[in-house]
């Protein structure tokens, strides 16, 4: 999906060393806390070489987690037109990627994130910094509401991956994109653009949550 | 929580042999195709012993996949009151179970289903036959629409598990039940009771079990 830059791949060992160091640093410090300098140090190379091989920190991050699309290419297409109809565009674009052969890589990443705390951190960082933050910025969503809206969208889309591509539960596993868009698009639309006022937490943690003793015990 | 029957646990080896055989048979033939007789044969015991240790086929199935709740106990609570407000009741009950210590077992099952085709089949069978089919029956949902409605609900709830409990993406990971119910409840409500006419495929096989091997075509 993502068109790679025209740079030559360079020395495979060096590239691999940079990618390995980058995965460690991104997982440990998060995307915002990670620096090209720290990654270069971890790989034992000059920071200029990291830029030479992988471009920007964003591009390096995309390369580390082997995601089957480039958010910088996809998100502007979804955001074009603003909030009007964005739910439908998002779901349709999502299906186009996941229904394609590239979806296999995405499913592998997803599986890995379920069992590996390190991959889960990378995936979460990726979704938050490369996809959701960028998308809510392009859509000019109120920054105070953007995190909740983002994680709600993520919940619906992650569940769609799980049911359609991993559990393969019918009829959603074989449903045409049109059906999925018509069913799920309005959910995403509401999460991104619907009225969610009153859904911010009160200043102190509520006391009306279920008492710990009332929950089911393990069998 | 499911109250276990008053039966004594019996010989641990025999119990374990029955559970192992049951997992094989349920994964291979599905819940509907599995018989106590086949499970007993697999375990090398008399069918009466299977009933003695585990009760009905439903109860045996719940025991095999170590699910942290008993659908026969939970679903009538959610369905009481009918479709009115069912989305909110479902999400609230779901959170009560998953936010409790029992949620840990659920997350483990979920993780396993992501990486193990056999567990994925069991979990899908469990959701379809023990949870979704039963729930749509209690709610008297049009059988022609029940499978699509069910798998849509499953997609939202599976994604909630993924984002809140496994990826732990904020603010959804720490949001109070009230916030999650207010945000996600209407989605579930629409999937169960909203207008989804026109969302049935032109000529799709109207079965509520997963069709093995058939997926969305690659573009």
Tab-separated table of C-alpha atoms in Angstrom:
chain	number	residue	atom	x	y	z
A	1	UNK	CA	0.000	0.000	0.000
A	2	UNK	CA	2.411	2.601	1.277
A	3	UNK	CA	4.699	3.774	-1.433
A	4	UNK	CA	8.206	3.556	-0.148
A	5	UNK	CA	10.643	6.322	-0.794
A	6	UNK	CA	13.073	5.952	-3.645
A	7	UNK	CA	16.014	5.390	-1.338
A	8	UNK	CA	18.012	2.269	-1.850
A	9	UNK	CA	17.557	-0.269	0.922
A	10	UNK	CA	21.187	0.032	2.016
A	11	UNK	CA	23.077	-2.524	4.076
A	12	UNK	CA	20.519	-5.050	5.315
A	13	UNK	CA	22.353	-5.598	8.601
A	14	UNK	CA	22.436	-1.899	9.358
A	15	UNK	CA	18.782	-1.494	8.456
A	16	UNK	CA	17.837	-4.410	10.664
A	17	UNK	CA	19.923	-3.081	13.556
A	18	UNK	CA	18.184	0.282	13.270
A	19	UNK	CA	14.744	-1.313	13.135
A	20	UNK	CA	15.485	-3.460	16.179
A	21	UNK	CA	16.754	-0.491	18.154
A	22	UNK	CA	13.778	1.568	17.014
A	23	UNK	CA	11.283	-1.070	18.208
A	24	UNK	CA	12.954	-1.126	21.613
A	25	UNK	CA	13.037	2.635	21.973
A	26	UNK	CA	9.479	3.206	20.694
A	27	UNK	CA	8.084	0.498	22.979
A	28	UNK	CA	10.047	1.750	25.974
A	29	UNK	CA	9.617	5.495	25.676
A	30	UNK	CA	6.600	5.842	23.420
A	31	UNK	CA	6.627	7.658	20.116
A	32	UNK	CA	6.858	11.147	21.593
A	33	UNK	CA	9.653	10.233	23.984
A	34	UNK	CA	11.717	8.380	21.401
A	35	UNK	CA	14.511	10.238	19.647
A	36	UNK	CA	16.390	9.400	16.500
A	37	UNK	CA	19.542	9.982	18.536
A	38	UNK	CA	18.602	7.292	21.079
A	39	UNK	CA	17.687	4.886	18.299
A	40	UNK	CA	20.968	5.552	16.521
A	41	UNK	CA	22.871	4.979	19.764
A	42	UNK	CA	21.006	1.705	20.301
A	43	UNK	CA	21.912	0.577	16.802
A	44	UNK	CA	25.504	1.810	17.071
A	45	UNK	CA	25.204	4.081	14.034
A	46	UNK	CA	25.209	7.770	13.290
A	47	UNK	CA	21.820	9.522	13.521
A	48	UNK	CA	22.292	10.762	9.963
A	49	UNK	CA	22.283	7.171	8.794
A	50	UNK	CA	18.898	6.588	10.455
A	51	UNK	CA	17.464	9.530	8.536
A	52	UNK	CA	19.177	8.372	5.391
A	53	UNK	CA	17.627	4.902	5.563
A	54	UNK	CA	14.200	5.686	6.980
A	55	UNK	CA	13.442	9.394	6.581
A	56	UNK	CA	11.504	11.011	9.416
A	57	UNK	CA	10.723	9.579	12.838
A	58	UNK	CA	7.140	8.963	11.636
A	59	UNK	CA	8.367	7.019	8.642
A	60	UNK	CA	10.724	4.987	10.805
A	61	UNK	CA	7.862	4.174	13.159
A	62	UNK	CA	5.678	2.936	10.309
A	63	UNK	CA	8.592	0.784	9.137
A	64	UNK	CA	9.097	-0.774	12.582
A	65	UNK	CA	5.638	-2.131	12.968
A	66	UNK	CA	5.073	-3.300	9.429
A	67	UNK	CA	1.642	-1.749	9.151
A	68	UNK	CA	0.042	-2.383	5.758
A	69	UNK	CA	-0.713	1.248	4.947
A	70	UNK	CA	0.803	4.669	5.322
A	71	UNK	CA	-1.402	6.884	7.504
A	72	UNK	CA	0.041	9.986	5.851
A	73	UNK	CA	-1.384	8.794	2.573
A	74	UNK	CA	-4.689	7.339	3.760
A	75	UNK	CA	-5.864	9.790	6.400
A	76	UNK	CA	-6.160	12.866	4.192
A	77	UNK	CA	-8.439	10.870	1.866
A	78	UNK	CA	-10.686	9.974	4.778
A	79	UNK	CA	-10.634	13.469	6.242
A	80	UNK	CA	-11.319	15.185	2.917
A	81	UNK	CA	-14.842	16.536	3.151
A	82	UNK	CA	-14.595	16.994	6.900
A	83	UNK	CA	-16.882	15.382	9.442
A	84	UNK	CA	-19.753	15.009	7.000
A	85	UNK	CA	-19.843	11.343	6.024
A	86	UNK	CA	-16.493	10.605	7.654
A	87	UNK	CA	-17.753	7.429	9.328
A	88	UNK	CA	-18.673	5.896	6.017
A	89	UNK	CA	-15.391	6.934	4.375
A	90	UNK	CA	-13.348	5.572	7.246
A	91	UNK	CA	-15.047	2.183	7.274
A	92	UNK	CA	-14.899	1.876	3.488
A	93	UNK	CA	-11.203	2.705	3.332
A	94	UNK	CA	-10.491	0.393	6.231
A	95	UNK	CA	-12.220	-2.510	4.462
A	96	UNK	CA	-10.400	-1.781	1.222
A	97	UNK	CA	-7.066	-2.260	3.023
A	98	UNK	CA	-8.038	-5.183	5.230
A	99	UNK	CA	-9.889	-7.105	2.514
A	100	UNK	CA	-6.784	-6.843	0.319
A	101	UNK	CA	-3.733	-9.098	0.639
A	102	UNK	CA	-2.203	-6.389	2.841
A	103	UNK	CA	-4.766	-7.298	5.482
A	104	UNK	CA	-2.836	-10.450	6.267
A	105	UNK	CA	0.039	-8.383	7.623
A	106	UNK	CA	-2.405	-6.373	9.672
A	107	UNK	CA	-3.945	-9.503	11.172
A	108	UNK	CA	-0.499	-10.809	12.053
A	109	UNK	CA	0.321	-7.549	13.819
A	110	UNK	CA	-2.970	-7.702	15.657
A	111	UNK	CA	-2.395	-11.258	16.796
A	112	UNK	CA	1.048	-10.382	17.973
A	113	UNK	CA	-0.225	-7.383	19.927
A	114	UNK	CA	-2.620	-9.640	21.813
A	115	UNK	CA	0.145	-11.836	23.178
A	116	UNK	CA	3.096	-9.591	23.409
A	117	UNK	CA	3.050	-6.610	25.722
A	118	UNK	CA	5.825	-5.024	23.690
A	119	UNK	CA	3.926	-5.251	20.418
A	120	UNK	CA	0.771	-4.085	22.169
A	121	UNK	CA	2.615	-0.957	23.288
A	122	UNK	CA	3.945	-0.330	19.796
A	123	UNK	CA	0.521	-0.814	18.235
A	124	UNK	CA	-1.124	1.456	20.788
A	125	UNK	CA	1.539	4.107	20.271
A	126	UNK	CA	1.149	3.789	16.543
A	127	UNK	CA	-2.619	4.100	16.635
A	128	UNK	CA	-2.547	7.032	19.022
A	129	UNK	CA	0.261	9.080	17.501
A	130	UNK	CA	0.148	8.179	13.827
A	131	UNK	CA	-3.498	7.491	13.183
A	132	UNK	CA	-5.867	8.874	15.778
A	133	UNK	CA	-4.112	12.079	16.784
A	134	UNK	CA	-3.476	12.884	13.154
A	135	UNK	CA	-7.037	12.059	12.120
A	136	UNK	CA	-8.641	14.149	14.851
A	137	UNK	CA	-6.297	16.990	13.882
A	138	UNK	CA	-7.271	16.812	10.221
A	139	UNK	CA	-10.932	16.694	11.213
A	140	UNK	CA	-10.500	19.618	13.615
A	141	UNK	CA	-12.123	17.727	16.459
A	142	UNK	CA	-12.229	19.504	19.835
A	143	UNK	CA	-8.940	18.436	21.479
A	144	UNK	CA	-10.705	17.948	24.813
A	145	UNK	CA	-12.905	15.264	23.250
A	146	UNK	CA	-10.450	13.843	20.731
A	147	UNK	CA	-8.938	11.104	22.931
A	148	UNK	CA	-12.303	9.651	23.939
A	149	UNK	CA	-13.656	9.878	20.388
A	150	UNK	CA	-10.489	8.244	19.076
A	151	UNK	CA	-10.509	5.343	21.470
A	152	UNK	CA	-14.192	4.722	20.758
A	153	UNK	CA	-13.495	4.542	17.029
A	154	UNK	CA	-10.564	2.261	17.752
A	155	UNK	CA	-12.841	-0.016	19.780
A	156	UNK	CA	-15.304	-0.448	16.919
A	157	UNK	CA	-12.641	-0.951	14.282
A	158	UNK	CA	-10.536	-3.335	16.388
A	159	UNK	CA	-13.659	-5.378	17.041
A	160	UNK	CA	-14.463	-5.442	13.351
A	161	UNK	CA	-10.990	-6.858	12.693
A	162	UNK	CA	-11.489	-9.436	15.397
A	163	UNK	CA	-14.927	-10.621	14.248
A	164	UNK	CA	-14.488	-10.335	10.467
A	165	UNK	CA	-10.871	-11.370	9.990
A	166	UNK	CA	-9.799	-13.383	13.034
A	167	UNK	CA	-12.813	-15.099	14.627
A	168	UNK	CA	-14.466	-15.086	11.168
A	169	UNK	CA	-17.957	-14.898	12.616
A	170	UNK	CA	-20.741	-14.890	10.028
A	171	UNK	CA	-22.404	-13.043	8.460
A	172	UNK	CA	-19.947	-10.233	9.173
A	173	UNK	CA	-16.983	-12.290	7.967
A	174	UNK	CA	-18.366	-12.521	4.430
A	175	UNK	CA	-20.543	-9.427	4.282
A	176	UNK	CA	-19.955	-7.106	1.355
A	177	UNK	CA	-18.236	-3.792	2.057
A	178	UNK	CA	-21.541	-2.024	1.337
A	179	UNK	CA	-23.302	-3.904	4.110
A	180	UNK	CA	-20.490	-3.332	6.597
A	181	UNK	CA	-20.282	0.359	5.727
A	182	UNK	CA	-24.031	0.791	6.139
A	183	UNK	CA	-24.011	-1.047	9.461
A	184	UNK	CA	-20.821	0.238	11.072
A	185	UNK	CA	-20.396	3.628	9.385
A	186	UNK	CA	-23.033	5.349	11.546
A	187	UNK	CA	-21.305	4.089	14.702
A	188	UNK	CA	-18.007	5.633	13.656
A	189	UNK	CA	-19.815	8.776	12.573
A	190	UNK	CA	-21.393	9.172	15.996
A	191	UNK	CA	-18.123	8.502	17.796
A	192	UNK	CA	-16.341	11.149	15.721
A	193	UNK	CA	-19.049	13.754	15.277
A	194	UNK	CA	-22.002	12.899	17.505
A	195	UNK	CA	-22.974	14.621	20.700
A	196	UNK	CA	-20.776	13.176	23.421
A	197	UNK	CA	-21.037	16.099	25.820
A	198	UNK	CA	-21.430	14.965	29.374
A	199	UNK	CA	-19.169	12.033	28.652
A	200	UNK	CA	-16.096	13.511	30.242
A	201	UNK	CA	-15.265	12.062	33.628
A	202	UNK	CA	-16.195	13.969	36.761
A	203	UNK	CA	-13.214	15.537	38.544
A	204	UNK	CA	-12.947	12.731	41.064
A	205	UNK	CA	-13.429	9.062	40.329
A	206	UNK	CA	-17.084	8.191	40.635
A	207	UNK	CA	-18.303	6.184	43.556
A	208	UNK	CA	-21.154	4.570	41.711
A	209	UNK	CA	-19.107	1.833	40.101
A	210	UNK	CA	-19.947	-1.724	40.918
A	211	UNK	CA	-18.735	-2.728	44.347
A	212	UNK	CA	-15.788	-5.093	44.023
A	213	UNK	CA	-17.577	-7.808	45.936
A	214	UNK	CA	-20.519	-7.940	43.554
A	215	UNK	CA	-18.573	-9.161	40.581
A	216	UNK	CA	-18.489	-12.770	39.567
A	217	UNK	CA	-15.774	-14.870	41.095
A	218	UNK	CA	-13.527	-17.070	39.048
A	219	UNK	CA	-14.851	-20.571	38.794
B	1	UNK	CA	-21.299	-15.923	38.574
B	2	UNK	CA	-22.271	-19.413	37.646
B	3	UNK	CA	-22.982	-21.424	40.698
B	4	UNK	CA	-21.544	-24.844	40.177
B	5	UNK	CA	-23.678	-27.831	40.875
B	6	UNK	CA	-23.294	-29.578	44.178
B	7	UNK	CA	-21.572	-32.523	42.530
B	8	UNK	CA	-18.194	-33.461	43.820
B	9	UNK	CA	-15.402	-32.782	41.369
B	10	UNK	CA	-14.738	-36.485	40.936
B	11	UNK	CA	-11.512	-38.014	39.692
B	12	UNK	CA	-9.363	-35.147	38.367
B	13	UNK	CA	-7.848	-37.312	35.640
B	14	UNK	CA	-11.246	-38.358	34.365
B	15	UNK	CA	-12.525	-34.790	34.458
B	16	UNK	CA	-9.483	-33.593	32.577
B	17	UNK	CA	-9.795	-36.352	29.996
B	18	UNK	CA	-13.428	-35.408	29.412
B	19	UNK	CA	-12.589	-31.717	29.081
B	20	UNK	CA	-9.793	-32.441	26.614
B	21	UNK	CA	-12.031	-34.659	24.507
B	22	UNK	CA	-14.811	-32.077	24.690
B	23	UNK	CA	-12.529	-29.286	23.439
B	24	UNK	CA	-11.492	-31.445	20.495
B	25	UNK	CA	-15.026	-32.426	19.588
B	26	UNK	CA	-16.515	-28.936	20.014
B	27	UNK	CA	-13.731	-27.374	17.942
B	28	UNK	CA	-13.981	-30.016	15.244
B	29	UNK	CA	-17.743	-30.394	14.888
B	30	UNK	CA	-19.077	-27.200	16.398
B	31	UNK	CA	-21.468	-27.093	19.306
B	32	UNK	CA	-24.481	-28.347	17.397
B	33	UNK	CA	-22.596	-31.213	15.802
B	34	UNK	CA	-20.939	-32.358	19.001
B	35	UNK	CA	-22.518	-35.167	20.990
B	36	UNK	CA	-21.941	-36.286	24.537
B	37	UNK	CA	-21.488	-39.763	23.120
B	38	UNK	CA	-18.605	-38.658	20.881
B	39	UNK	CA	-16.991	-36.800	23.748
B	40	UNK	CA	-17.329	-39.807	26.026
B	41	UNK	CA	-15.791	-42.025	23.361
B	42	UNK	CA	-12.910	-39.588	22.965
B	43	UNK	CA	-12.324	-39.618	26.701
B	44	UNK	CA	-12.747	-43.389	26.965
B	45	UNK	CA	-15.565	-43.128	29.496
B	46	UNK	CA	-19.259	-43.850	29.677
B	47	UNK	CA	-21.570	-41.022	28.482
B	48	UNK	CA	-23.360	-41.159	31.835
B	49	UNK	CA	-20.111	-40.147	33.515
B	50	UNK	CA	-19.888	-37.045	31.305
B	51	UNK	CA	-23.367	-36.015	32.425
B	52	UNK	CA	-22.522	-36.874	35.991
B	53	UNK	CA	-19.468	-34.639	36.048
B	54	UNK	CA	-20.619	-31.774	33.853
B	55	UNK	CA	-24.408	-31.812	33.523
B	56	UNK	CA	-25.796	-30.773	30.151
B	57	UNK	CA	-23.930	-30.254	26.888
B	58	UNK	CA	-24.260	-26.484	27.409
B	59	UNK	CA	-22.732	-26.731	30.857
B	60	UNK	CA	-19.906	-28.892	29.550
B	61	UNK	CA	-19.219	-26.348	26.816
B	62	UNK	CA	-19.012	-23.487	29.329
B	63	UNK	CA	-16.600	-25.617	31.379
B	64	UNK	CA	-14.344	-26.343	28.390
B	65	UNK	CA	-13.648	-22.770	27.523
B	66	UNK	CA	-13.335	-21.393	31.033
B	67	UNK	CA	-15.541	-18.412	30.342
B	68	UNK	CA	-15.909	-16.196	33.401
B	69	UNK	CA	-19.707	-16.131	33.420
B	70	UNK	CA	-22.664	-18.374	32.784
B	71	UNK	CA	-24.770	-17.082	29.883
B	72	UNK	CA	-27.836	-18.876	31.236
B	73	UNK	CA	-27.643	-16.710	34.316
B	74	UNK	CA	-26.549	-13.408	32.772
B	75	UNK	CA	-28.591	-13.223	29.584
B	76	UNK	CA	-32.058	-13.247	31.167
B	77	UNK	CA	-31.002	-10.248	33.286
B	78	UNK	CA	-29.953	-8.361	30.179
B	79	UNK	CA	-33.012	-9.393	28.209
B	80	UNK	CA	-35.458	-8.567	31.006
B	81	UNK	CA	-37.348	-5.497	29.847
B	82	UNK	CA	-36.998	-6.436	26.214
B	83	UNK	CA	-35.354	-4.314	23.567
B	84	UNK	CA	-35.998	-1.074	25.399
B	85	UNK	CA	-32.683	-0.038	26.939
B	86	UNK	CA	-31.047	-3.374	26.148
B	87	UNK	CA	-27.861	-1.748	24.797
B	88	UNK	CA	-27.219	0.003	28.072
B	89	UNK	CA	-27.972	-3.108	30.153
B	90	UNK	CA	-25.721	-5.245	27.997
B	91	UNK	CA	-22.747	-2.886	28.193
B	92	UNK	CA	-23.181	-2.356	31.940
B	93	UNK	CA	-23.348	-6.068	32.676
B	94	UNK	CA	-20.405	-6.724	30.392
B	95	UNK	CA	-18.284	-4.152	32.232
B	96	UNK	CA	-19.285	-5.535	35.622
B	97	UNK	CA	-17.888	-8.916	34.616
B	98	UNK	CA	-14.799	-7.702	32.768
B	99	UNK	CA	-13.838	-5.069	35.342
B	100	UNK	CA	-13.943	-7.743	38.050
B	101	UNK	CA	-11.138	-10.243	38.729
B	102	UNK	CA	-12.990	-12.654	36.456
B	103	UNK	CA	-12.079	-10.426	33.533
B	104	UNK	CA	-8.544	-11.731	33.671
B	105	UNK	CA	-9.737	-15.175	32.614
B	106	UNK	CA	-11.716	-13.605	29.810
B	107	UNK	CA	-8.702	-11.682	28.550
B	108	UNK	CA	-6.631	-14.870	28.599
B	109	UNK	CA	-9.258	-16.650	26.530
B	110	UNK	CA	-9.363	-13.755	24.125
B	111	UNK	CA	-5.612	-13.713	23.701
B	112	UNK	CA	-5.572	-17.417	23.105
B	113	UNK	CA	-8.303	-17.148	20.476
B	114	UNK	CA	-6.188	-14.660	18.548
B	115	UNK	CA	-3.298	-17.049	18.140
B	116	UNK	CA	-4.858	-20.420	18.131
B	117	UNK	CA	-7.296	-21.400	15.410
B	118	UNK	CA	-8.696	-24.088	17.650
B	119	UNK	CA	-9.474	-21.688	20.493
B	120	UNK	CA	-10.839	-19.189	17.990
B	121	UNK	CA	-13.283	-21.829	16.769
B	122	UNK	CA	-14.338	-22.680	20.303
B	123	UNK	CA	-14.822	-19.032	21.210
B	124	UNK	CA	-16.811	-18.367	18.025
B	125	UNK	CA	-18.966	-21.416	18.646
B	126	UNK	CA	-19.481	-20.359	22.218
B	127	UNK	CA	-20.460	-16.826	21.295
B	128	UNK	CA	-22.784	-17.936	18.527
B	129	UNK	CA	-24.546	-20.826	20.241
B	130	UNK	CA	-24.432	-19.916	23.927
B	131	UNK	CA	-24.577	-16.150	23.904
B	132	UNK	CA	-25.814	-14.602	20.689
B	133	UNK	CA	-28.382	-17.134	19.550
B	134	UNK	CA	-29.778	-17.323	23.058
B	135	UNK	CA	-29.831	-13.554	23.478
B	136	UNK	CA	-31.589	-12.884	20.195
B	137	UNK	CA	-34.089	-15.590	21.125
B	138	UNK	CA	-34.841	-14.018	24.495
B	139	UNK	CA	-35.168	-10.634	22.827
B	140	UNK	CA	-37.425	-12.057	20.120
B	141	UNK	CA	-35.341	-10.553	17.357
B	142	UNK	CA	-36.375	-11.389	13.803
B	143	UNK	CA	-34.436	-14.588	13.051
B	144	UNK	CA	-33.623	-13.309	9.551
B	145	UNK	CA	-31.744	-10.366	11.046
B	146	UNK	CA	-30.439	-12.021	14.213
B	147	UNK	CA	-27.100	-13.252	12.845
B	148	UNK	CA	-26.105	-9.850	11.435
B	149	UNK	CA	-27.264	-8.021	14.554
B	150	UNK	CA	-25.388	-10.522	16.711
B	151	UNK	CA	-22.120	-10.257	14.879
B	152	UNK	CA	-22.321	-6.463	14.924
B	153	UNK	CA	-22.780	-6.489	18.696
B	154	UNK	CA	-19.902	-8.944	18.948
B	155	UNK	CA	-17.711	-6.594	16.908
B	156	UNK	CA	-18.309	-3.653	19.247
B	157	UNK	CA	-17.886	-5.674	22.409
B	158	UNK	CA	-14.789	-7.529	21.192
B	159	UNK	CA	-13.230	-4.193	20.276
B	160	UNK	CA	-14.074	-2.808	23.686
B	161	UNK	CA	-12.228	-5.735	25.243
B	162	UNK	CA	-9.283	-5.135	22.944
B	163	UNK	CA	-8.998	-1.387	23.573
B	164	UNK	CA	-9.967	-1.262	27.267
B	165	UNK	CA	-8.412	-4.434	28.618
B	166	UNK	CA	-5.668	-5.534	26.234
B	167	UNK	CA	-4.229	-2.527	24.390
B	168	UNK	CA	-5.272	-0.375	27.366
B	169	UNK	CA	-5.767	2.711	25.247
B	170	UNK	CA	-6.795	5.807	27.185
B	171	UNK	CA	-9.192	7.271	28.075
B	172	UNK	CA	-11.317	4.195	27.395
B	173	UNK	CA	-9.049	1.970	29.492
B	174	UNK	CA	-9.773	3.929	32.674
B	175	UNK	CA	-13.185	5.391	31.863
B	176	UNK	CA	-15.899	4.789	34.463
B	177	UNK	CA	-18.641	2.316	33.586
B	178	UNK	CA	-21.087	5.224	33.319
B	179	UNK	CA	-19.024	6.877	30.601
B	180	UNK	CA	-18.563	3.652	28.661
B	181	UNK	CA	-22.250	2.796	28.929
B	182	UNK	CA	-23.265	6.250	27.710
B	183	UNK	CA	-20.825	6.077	24.810
B	184	UNK	CA	-21.166	2.467	23.678
B	185	UNK	CA	-24.680	1.604	24.844
B	186	UNK	CA	-26.385	3.420	21.942
B	187	UNK	CA	-24.221	1.518	19.456
B	188	UNK	CA	-25.313	-1.815	20.859
B	189	UNK	CA	-28.891	-0.570	21.048
B	190	UNK	CA	-28.864	0.304	17.352
B	191	UNK	CA	-27.274	-3.008	16.381
B	192	UNK	CA	-29.915	-4.951	18.297
B	193	UNK	CA	-33.009	-2.847	17.768
B	194	UNK	CA	-32.281	-0.173	15.163
B	195	UNK	CA	-33.454	-0.136	11.598
B	196	UNK	CA	-31.114	-2.397	9.645
B	197	UNK	CA	-33.505	-3.188	6.823
B	198	UNK	CA	-31.786	-3.208	3.489
B	199	UNK	CA	-28.688	-4.589	5.154
B	200	UNK	CA	-29.242	-8.182	4.208
B	201	UNK	CA	-27.083	-9.431	1.374
B	202	UNK	CA	-28.837	-10.011	-1.940
B	203	UNK	CA	-28.189	-13.766	-1.947
B	204	UNK	CA	-26.190	-14.636	1.106
B	205	UNK	CA	-26.423	-17.967	2.879
B	206	UNK	CA	-28.533	-17.142	5.904
B	207	UNK	CA	-26.772	-19.364	8.367
B	208	UNK	CA	-25.621	-18.221	11.753
B	209	UNK	CA	-22.530	-20.346	11.847
B	210	UNK	CA	-19.212	-19.402	10.373
B	211	UNK	CA	-18.486	-20.589	6.895
B	212	UNK	CA	-14.993	-21.993	6.967
B	213	UNK	CA	-12.558	-20.736	4.424
B	214	UNK	CA	-14.754	-18.227	2.666
B	215	UNK	CA	-13.705	-14.705	3.145
B	216	UNK	CA	-14.204	-11.360	1.584
B	217	UNK	CA	-12.658	-11.482	-1.836
B	218	UNK	CA	-9.465	-9.611	-2.390
B	219	UNK	CA	-9.900	-6.668	-4.690
